[in-house]
Coordinates of C-alpha atoms in Angstrom, one line a residue:
M246 CA 31.2 -1.7 -13.0
H247 CA 30.9 2.2 -13.4
Q248 CA 28.6 1.7 -16.6
S249 CA 26.3 -0.7 -14.6
V250 CA 25.8 2.1 -11.8
A251 CA 24.9 4.7 -14.2
L252 CA 22.2 2.7 -15.7
G253 CA 21.5 1.3 -12.6
Y254 CA 21.9 -2.0 -10.4
R255 CA 20.8 -5.5 -11.7
P256 CA 20.1 -8.6 -10.2
G257 CA 23.1 -10.6 -9.1
D258 CA 24.5 -6.8 -8.0
T259 CA 25.2 -6.5 -4.4
Q260 CA 23.6 -3.3 -4.1
Y261 CA 20.8 -4.7 -6.1
R262 CA 20.3 -7.0 -3.0
R263 CA 21.0 -4.7 -0.4
L264 CA 18.1 -2.2 -2.1
S265 CA 15.6 -5.2 -2.5
V266 CA 16.0 -6.1 1.0
A267 CA 15.4 -2.5 2.4
L268 CA 12.6 -1.5 0.4
F269 CA 11.0 -5.3 1.3
A270 CA 11.6 -4.1 4.8
A271 CA 10.4 -0.5 4.2
G272 CA 7.6 -1.7 2.6
L273 CA 6.9 -4.3 4.8
A274 CA 6.8 -1.7 8.0
T275 CA 4.5 0.7 6.1
F276 CA 1.6 -2.0 5.7
A277 CA 2.1 -3.7 8.7
L278 CA 1.6 0.1 10.7
L279 CA -0.8 1.5 8.6
Y280 CA -3.5 -1.1 8.7
S281 CA -2.6 -2.6 12.3
T282 CA -5.8 -1.3 13.8
Q283 CA -8.0 -3.0 11.0
P284 CA -8.0 -6.7 12.8
L285 CA -8.8 -4.9 16.1
L286 CA -11.8 -2.7 15.0
P287 CA -13.9 -4.9 17.5
E288 CA -12.0 -4.3 20.2
L289 CA -11.3 -0.9 19.5
S290 CA -15.2 -0.3 19.2
E291 CA -15.7 -1.9 22.6
A292 CA -12.9 -0.3 24.4
F293 CA -13.6 3.2 23.5
H294 CA -17.7 2.7 23.0
V295 CA -18.1 3.9 19.7
S296 CA -19.8 2.1 16.3
P297 CA -18.3 0.0 13.8
S298 CA -18.4 2.9 11.2
Q299 CA -16.6 4.8 13.8
S300 CA -14.0 2.3 14.7
A301 CA -13.1 2.3 11.0
F302 CA -12.0 5.8 11.5
S303 CA -9.1 4.3 13.3
V304 CA -7.8 3.4 9.9
S305 CA -9.1 6.0 7.5
F306 CA -7.1 8.8 9.7
A307 CA -3.9 7.2 9.4
T308 CA -4.4 6.8 5.4
F309 CA -6.0 10.3 5.1
G310 CA -2.9 11.9 6.6
L311 CA -0.9 9.7 4.5
G312 CA -2.6 10.8 1.5
L313 CA -2.3 14.6 2.3
A314 CA 1.4 14.4 3.3
L315 CA 2.1 12.7 -0.3
L316 CA 1.3 16.0 -2.0
V317 CA 4.3 17.5 -0.1
A318 CA 6.6 14.7 0.4
G319 CA 7.5 14.1 -3.6
S320 CA 8.7 17.6 -3.9
A321 CA 10.4 17.7 -0.5
S322 CA 12.5 14.7 -1.6
E323 CA 13.9 16.6 -4.3
V324 CA 16.0 18.6 -2.1
I325 CA 16.8 16.8 1.1
G326 CA 17.3 13.2 -1.0
R327 CA 15.4 10.1 -1.5
T328 CA 17.2 7.9 1.3
T329 CA 17.2 10.3 3.4
L330 CA 13.6 11.0 3.6
M331 CA 13.0 7.3 3.3
R332 CA 15.0 6.2 6.5
W333 CA 13.2 8.9 8.3
S334 CA 9.9 8.2 7.4
V335 CA 9.9 4.5 8.6
A336 CA 11.5 5.5 11.9
G337 CA 9.2 8.3 12.6
T338 CA 6.1 6.3 11.4
S339 CA 7.4 3.5 14.1
V340 CA 7.8 6.0 17.0
F341 CA 4.1 7.3 16.2
A342 CA 2.8 3.4 16.1
L343 CA 4.6 3.3 20.0
L344 CA 2.7 6.2 21.4
T345 CA -0.7 4.9 19.7
A346 CA -0.5 1.8 21.8
F347 CA -0.7 4.4 25.1
A348 CA -3.3 6.9 23.6
P349 CA -5.9 7.5 26.6
T350 CA -8.8 8.4 24.5
W351 CA -10.7 7.7 21.3
H352 CA -10.3 11.2 19.9
A353 CA -6.2 10.9 21.1
L354 CA -5.6 7.9 19.2
L355 CA -7.6 9.2 16.0
A356 CA -4.9 12.2 15.9
L357 CA -1.8 9.9 16.8
R358 CA -2.9 7.9 13.5
G359 CA -3.0 10.8 11.6
L360 CA 0.5 12.1 12.5
Q361 CA 1.4 8.3 11.8
G362 CA 0.3 8.7 8.2
I363 CA 1.8 12.0 7.8
A364 CA 5.0 10.7 9.2
M365 CA 4.8 7.6 6.6
A366 CA 4.2 9.5 3.5
G367 CA 8.1 9.9 2.7
L368 CA 8.3 6.1 2.1
P369 CA 5.6 5.7 -0.4
A370 CA 6.3 9.2 -2.1
V371 CA 9.7 8.3 -3.8
A372 CA 10.1 4.4 -3.2
M373 CA 9.1 4.2 -7.0
A374 CA 11.1 7.3 -8.5
Y375 CA 14.4 5.8 -6.3
L376 CA 13.7 2.1 -8.1
R377 CA 13.4 4.2 -11.5
E378 CA 16.7 5.8 -10.9
E379 CA 18.7 3.2 -9.3
V380 CA 17.7 0.2 -11.2
H381 CA 18.3 -0.6 -14.5
P382 CA 16.1 0.0 -16.5
D383 CA 15.3 -3.6 -17.3
S384 CA 14.9 -4.8 -13.9
H385 CA 12.3 -2.0 -13.0
A386 CA 9.1 -4.1 -13.1
R387 CA 10.7 -6.7 -10.9
A388 CA 12.2 -4.7 -8.8
S389 CA 8.6 -2.5 -8.1
G390 CA 7.1 -6.1 -7.9
L391 CA 9.5 -6.7 -4.8
Y392 CA 8.7 -3.8 -2.9
I393 CA 5.0 -4.2 -3.6
A394 CA 5.7 -7.8 -2.3
G395 CA 6.8 -6.3 1.3
T396 CA 4.1 -4.2 1.5
A397 CA 1.8 -7.6 1.3
V398 CA 3.6 -9.2 3.9
G399 CA 3.2 -6.5 5.8
G400 CA -0.2 -6.3 5.3
M401 CA -0.7 -9.8 6.5
S402 CA 2.3 -9.6 9.2
G403 CA 0.0 -6.3 10.8
R404 CA -3.1 -7.7 10.7
V405 CA -2.0 -11.4 12.1
V406 CA 0.3 -10.0 14.6
A407 CA -1.9 -7.3 16.0
G408 CA -4.8 -9.7 16.4
G409 CA -2.6 -12.8 18.2
L410 CA -1.2 -10.3 20.4
A411 CA -4.7 -8.6 21.0
D412 CA -6.1 -12.1 21.9
L413 CA -2.9 -12.4 24.6
G414 CA -3.1 -8.7 26.1
G415 CA -5.7 -6.8 24.6
W416 CA -5.4 -4.3 22.0
R417 CA -2.9 -1.8 23.0
F418 CA -0.5 -5.0 23.7
G419 CA -1.4 -5.8 19.5
A420 CA -0.3 -2.1 18.5
A421 CA 2.6 -2.1 20.8
G422 CA 3.9 -5.1 19.2
I423 CA 3.7 -3.9 15.7
A424 CA 5.1 -0.8 16.6
V425 CA 8.4 -2.6 17.9
L426 CA 8.2 -4.6 14.2
G427 CA 8.3 -1.3 12.7
L428 CA 11.6 -0.4 14.7
L429 CA 13.2 -3.1 13.3
C430 CA 12.3 -2.7 10.2
A431 CA 13.6 0.9 10.1
A432 CA 16.8 -0.2 11.5
V433 CA 17.1 -2.5 8.4
V434 CA 16.3 0.4 6.3
W435 CA 18.8 2.5 7.7
W436 CA 21.5 0.0 7.6
L437 CA 20.7 -1.5 4.1
L438 CA 19.3 1.1 1.9
P439 CA 22.3 2.3 -0.7
E440 CA 22.9 5.8 -0.8
S441 CA 21.3 7.7 -4.4
K442 CA 24.0 7.2 -7.0
N443 CA 22.0 9.1 -9.7
F444 CA 19.9 11.4 -8.1
R445 CA 20.2 15.0 -8.7
P446 CA 19.2 17.5 -5.9
G447 CA 16.8 20.0 -7.0
S448 CA 14.2 22.5 -5.6
A449 CA 10.8 22.1 -4.1
R450 CA 8.3 22.6 -6.6
P451 CA 4.3 23.0 -6.7
F452 CA 3.0 20.0 -7.9
S453 CA 2.5 20.5 -11.7
G454 CA -0.6 20.9 -14.0
R455 CA 1.2 18.3 -16.4
I456 CA 1.1 15.2 -14.2
L457 CA -2.9 15.7 -14.4
R458 CA -3.1 16.3 -18.2
D459 CA -1.8 12.8 -19.3
P460 CA -4.8 10.1 -19.7
A461 CA -2.7 7.2 -19.1
L462 CA -1.4 9.0 -15.8
L463 CA -5.6 9.9 -15.1
A464 CA -6.3 6.2 -15.6
L465 CA -3.6 5.3 -13.6
Y466 CA -4.7 7.4 -10.7
G467 CA -8.4 6.2 -10.8
I468 CA -7.2 2.5 -10.9
A469 CA -5.4 3.1 -7.7
A470 CA -8.5 5.1 -5.9
T471 CA -11.3 2.3 -6.7
A472 CA -9.0 -0.7 -6.7
V473 CA -7.6 -0.1 -3.0
G474 CA -10.8 1.3 -1.8
G475 CA -12.5 -2.3 -3.0
F476 CA -9.9 -3.9 -1.1
V477 CA -9.7 -2.1 1.9
A478 CA -13.7 -2.0 2.0
V479 CA -13.5 -6.0 2.2
Y480 CA -11.0 -6.4 4.8
N481 CA -12.6 -3.6 6.9
G482 CA -16.0 -5.4 6.6
A483 CA -14.5 -9.0 6.8
V484 CA -13.3 -8.6 10.5
F485 CA -16.9 -7.6 11.8
R486 CA -18.2 -10.4 9.5
L487 CA -15.7 -13.4 11.1
S488 CA -16.8 -12.0 14.3
G489 CA -19.9 -12.3 14.8
D490 CA -22.6 -15.1 14.3
P491 CA -22.2 -17.7 13.1
Y492 CA -18.4 -18.0 12.8
L493 CA -17.2 -15.9 16.0
L494 CA -13.7 -15.9 15.5
S495 CA -11.4 -14.0 18.2
A496 CA -9.2 -11.2 16.8
G497 CA -6.5 -13.7 16.7
A498 CA -8.5 -16.3 14.7
A499 CA -9.6 -13.5 12.6
G500 CA -6.1 -12.5 12.0
L501 CA -4.7 -16.0 10.7
V502 CA -7.2 -15.3 7.6
F503 CA -4.7 -12.3 6.5
C504 CA -2.3 -14.9 6.0
V505 CA -3.6 -15.0 2.6
Y506 CA -1.9 -11.9 1.8
L507 CA 1.2 -14.4 0.9
L508 CA -0.9 -14.8 -2.3
G509 CA -0.9 -11.1 -2.5
S510 CA 3.0 -11.1 -2.4
A511 CA 3.4 -13.8 -5.0
G512 CA 0.5 -12.1 -7.1
S513 CA 2.7 -8.7 -7.2
A514 CA 5.9 -10.2 -8.0
G515 CA 4.5 -12.4 -10.5
A516 CA 2.9 -10.0 -12.1
G517 CA 5.6 -7.9 -12.4
L518 CA 7.6 -10.5 -14.4
L519 CA 4.2 -11.0 -16.6
A520 CA 4.6 -7.4 -17.0
D521 CA 8.4 -7.4 -18.2
R522 CA 7.3 -10.2 -20.5
F523 CA 3.8 -9.4 -22.2
G524 CA 3.5 -5.8 -21.3
R525 CA 1.4 -3.5 -18.5
R526 CA -1.3 -3.2 -20.5
A527 CA -2.4 -6.9 -20.7
V528 CA -1.6 -7.7 -16.8
V529 CA -3.9 -5.1 -15.0
P530 CA -7.2 -6.0 -17.0
V531 CA -6.4 -9.2 -15.7
G532 CA -5.8 -8.5 -12.3
C533 CA -9.2 -6.3 -12.5
L534 CA -10.9 -9.9 -13.2
I535 CA -9.4 -12.0 -10.8
T536 CA -10.1 -9.1 -7.5
L537 CA -14.1 -9.4 -9.1
A538 CA -14.0 -13.1 -9.1
G539 CA -12.7 -12.8 -5.5
V540 CA -15.5 -11.1 -4.6
A541 CA -18.0 -12.9 -5.8
I542 CA -16.8 -15.9 -3.9
T543 CA -16.8 -14.5 -0.4
L544 CA -20.5 -14.2 -1.0
A545 CA -20.7 -18.1 -0.1
A546 CA -21.5 -18.9 3.6
P547 CA -19.0 -21.5 4.1
L548 CA -15.8 -20.1 6.2
P549 CA -13.6 -21.7 3.6
L550 CA -14.7 -20.5 0.6
I551 CA -14.7 -16.8 2.4
V552 CA -11.0 -17.5 2.9
L553 CA -10.8 -18.9 -0.8
G554 CA -12.6 -15.6 -2.0
L555 CA -10.5 -13.4 0.1
A556 CA -7.3 -14.7 -1.2
V557 CA -8.3 -14.5 -4.5
M558 CA -9.1 -11.1 -4.5
T559 CA -5.7 -10.3 -3.0
A560 CA -3.9 -12.1 -5.4
G561 CA -5.7 -10.0 -7.6
F562 CA -5.4 -6.6 -6.2
F563 CA -1.7 -6.9 -5.6
A564 CA -0.9 -7.7 -9.1
V565 CA -2.8 -4.5 -10.3
H566 CA -1.3 -2.6 -7.7
G567 CA 2.1 -3.8 -8.1
V568 CA 2.1 -3.2 -11.9
A569 CA 0.2 0.1 -11.8
S570 CA 2.6 2.0 -9.2
G571 CA 5.5 1.0 -11.3
W572 CA 3.9 2.2 -14.2
V573 CA 3.5 5.5 -13.2
P574 CA 6.9 6.8 -12.9
A575 CA 7.7 5.1 -16.5
R576 CA 5.1 7.0 -18.0
A577 CA 5.7 10.1 -16.4
H578 CA 9.3 10.0 -17.4
A579 CA 8.3 9.3 -20.9
A580 CA 5.7 12.1 -21.2
G581 CA 8.5 14.6 -19.6
V582 CA 6.9 15.0 -16.2
G583 CA 8.2 14.6 -12.8
T584 CA 8.5 11.1 -11.7
G585 CA 8.4 12.1 -7.7
Q586 CA 5.3 14.3 -8.1
A587 CA 3.4 12.0 -10.4
S588 CA 4.1 8.8 -8.0
S589 CA 3.0 11.0 -5.2
M590 CA -0.2 11.7 -7.4
Y591 CA -0.7 8.1 -8.1
L592 CA -0.3 7.3 -4.0
F593 CA -2.4 10.2 -3.2
S594 CA -5.2 8.8 -5.1
F595 CA -4.5 5.4 -3.5
Y596 CA -4.7 6.4 -0.1
L597 CA -7.6 8.5 -0.5
G598 CA -9.4 6.1 -1.9
S599 CA -8.4 3.7 1.0
S600 CA -9.7 6.5 3.3
V601 CA -12.9 7.2 1.6
F602 CA -14.2 4.0 0.1
G603 CA -12.7 1.9 3.1
G604 CA -14.4 4.0 5.6
L605 CA -17.7 3.8 3.9
A606 CA -17.6 -0.1 4.0
G607 CA -18.8 0.5 7.6
T608 CA -21.3 2.0 6.8
A609 CA -22.5 -0.7 4.0
W610 CA -22.1 -3.1 6.8
S611 CA -24.4 -1.6 9.2
R612 CA -27.2 -1.1 6.7
A613 CA -27.0 -4.0 4.6
G614 CA -24.4 -6.7 6.0
W615 CA -21.6 -8.8 3.8
S616 CA -23.9 -8.1 0.9
G617 CA -23.6 -4.4 1.2
V618 CA -20.1 -4.7 1.6
A619 CA -19.7 -6.6 -1.7
V620 CA -21.7 -4.5 -3.6
E621 CA -19.6 -1.9 -2.6
A622 CA -16.4 -3.5 -3.6
G623 CA -17.6 -5.0 -6.7
V624 CA -18.3 -1.6 -8.0
L625 CA -15.1 -0.3 -7.7
F626 CA -13.2 -3.1 -8.8
A627 CA -15.5 -2.8 -11.8
I628 CA -14.4 0.9 -12.5
A629 CA -11.1 -0.2 -12.0
L630 CA -11.9 -2.5 -14.6
L631 CA -12.8 -0.3 -17.2
L632 CA -10.3 2.6 -16.5
S633 CA -7.8 -0.8 -17.3
L634 CA -9.3 -1.2 -20.6
V635 CA -9.2 2.6 -21.2
L636 CA -5.5 2.1 -20.9
R637 CA -5.0 -0.1 -23.6
S638 CA -6.6 2.4 -26.1
V639 CA -4.1 5.5 -24.7
P640 CA -1.3 6.1 -27.5
R641 CA 2.2 4.3 -26.0
L642 CA 5.0 6.8 -25.3
D643 CA 6.9 4.0 -23.2
G644 CA 5.0 0.5 -22.9

């Protein structure tokens, strides 16, 4: 038992189950709260008299605040500890989410969304580093896949619940409902998340330039920014497409489309298992190709084909993100650089891409409709594919 703890928890261990449930709940809360305003964009545009591109700022402000805070959250965890930071992060994010539901003005809403993103940074900044420290090496990819699967379920839950509640009581009711879900997840994290056993406190240090010199890490940062940029752009544009002619779906009905996120959960967990068997370098390019196929399918007009395209793209994206995000700390550890800082830089790139490219989707929609959004996403996914092919030629350190 002592040897198992020293090497890390494995599937079948009680603490592994507690860890898995807690991080699944944490990932669920993160994505549910982060993207909770996405299905509400048309309602926010009408309620605050802003344009579609401006309404997308409600998503971008949260992701941008998160991205900035990630630059310091990883280093902060070296002092205050992984579990402490993750617990307070989920709780604080949920509180700001509840306040957002009562925002009196558009600018107040954006400010609260920014603060929500900053508070959220403590979880994603260290979750993968925590898993690397506490989970046995032969189960890293599987545990990472389960955590990312939680973010996929969260992305679905946030959009479906917010859209459905908005139909019942308006956007404020929808936002409040998601905040309550976040508070429940925070309680699960506080109760179940095991204390760190293999973490050794250190000093908070500025970012080391070494995490920007390894070619594999640089490629993974690029994949993070472009893949999520295309992903968020598609869903930002899809909300306006489905609420307009000829579909005219309500916020609740459009929110049901996000049930395809369940395939994202399966894609992430399945890709983790495949990566353990065939290697990360083989799985990531395939995931990129799947995202491109999904975007191509959405160009069709029938609603069932649009939903199918979103489902295919979602499965591909979470396969890419699930494997790439777990690859970063493993590569950083093998390269002798800080795993927490490398994970933070990956996620900084991830959320910066979400903010910039996701925000541009509103402009692409206003200028060229769905074809403009599809072109933007297709170019971004193609860049991610090229970077994944570059990774295949980078000298191996760990796998």
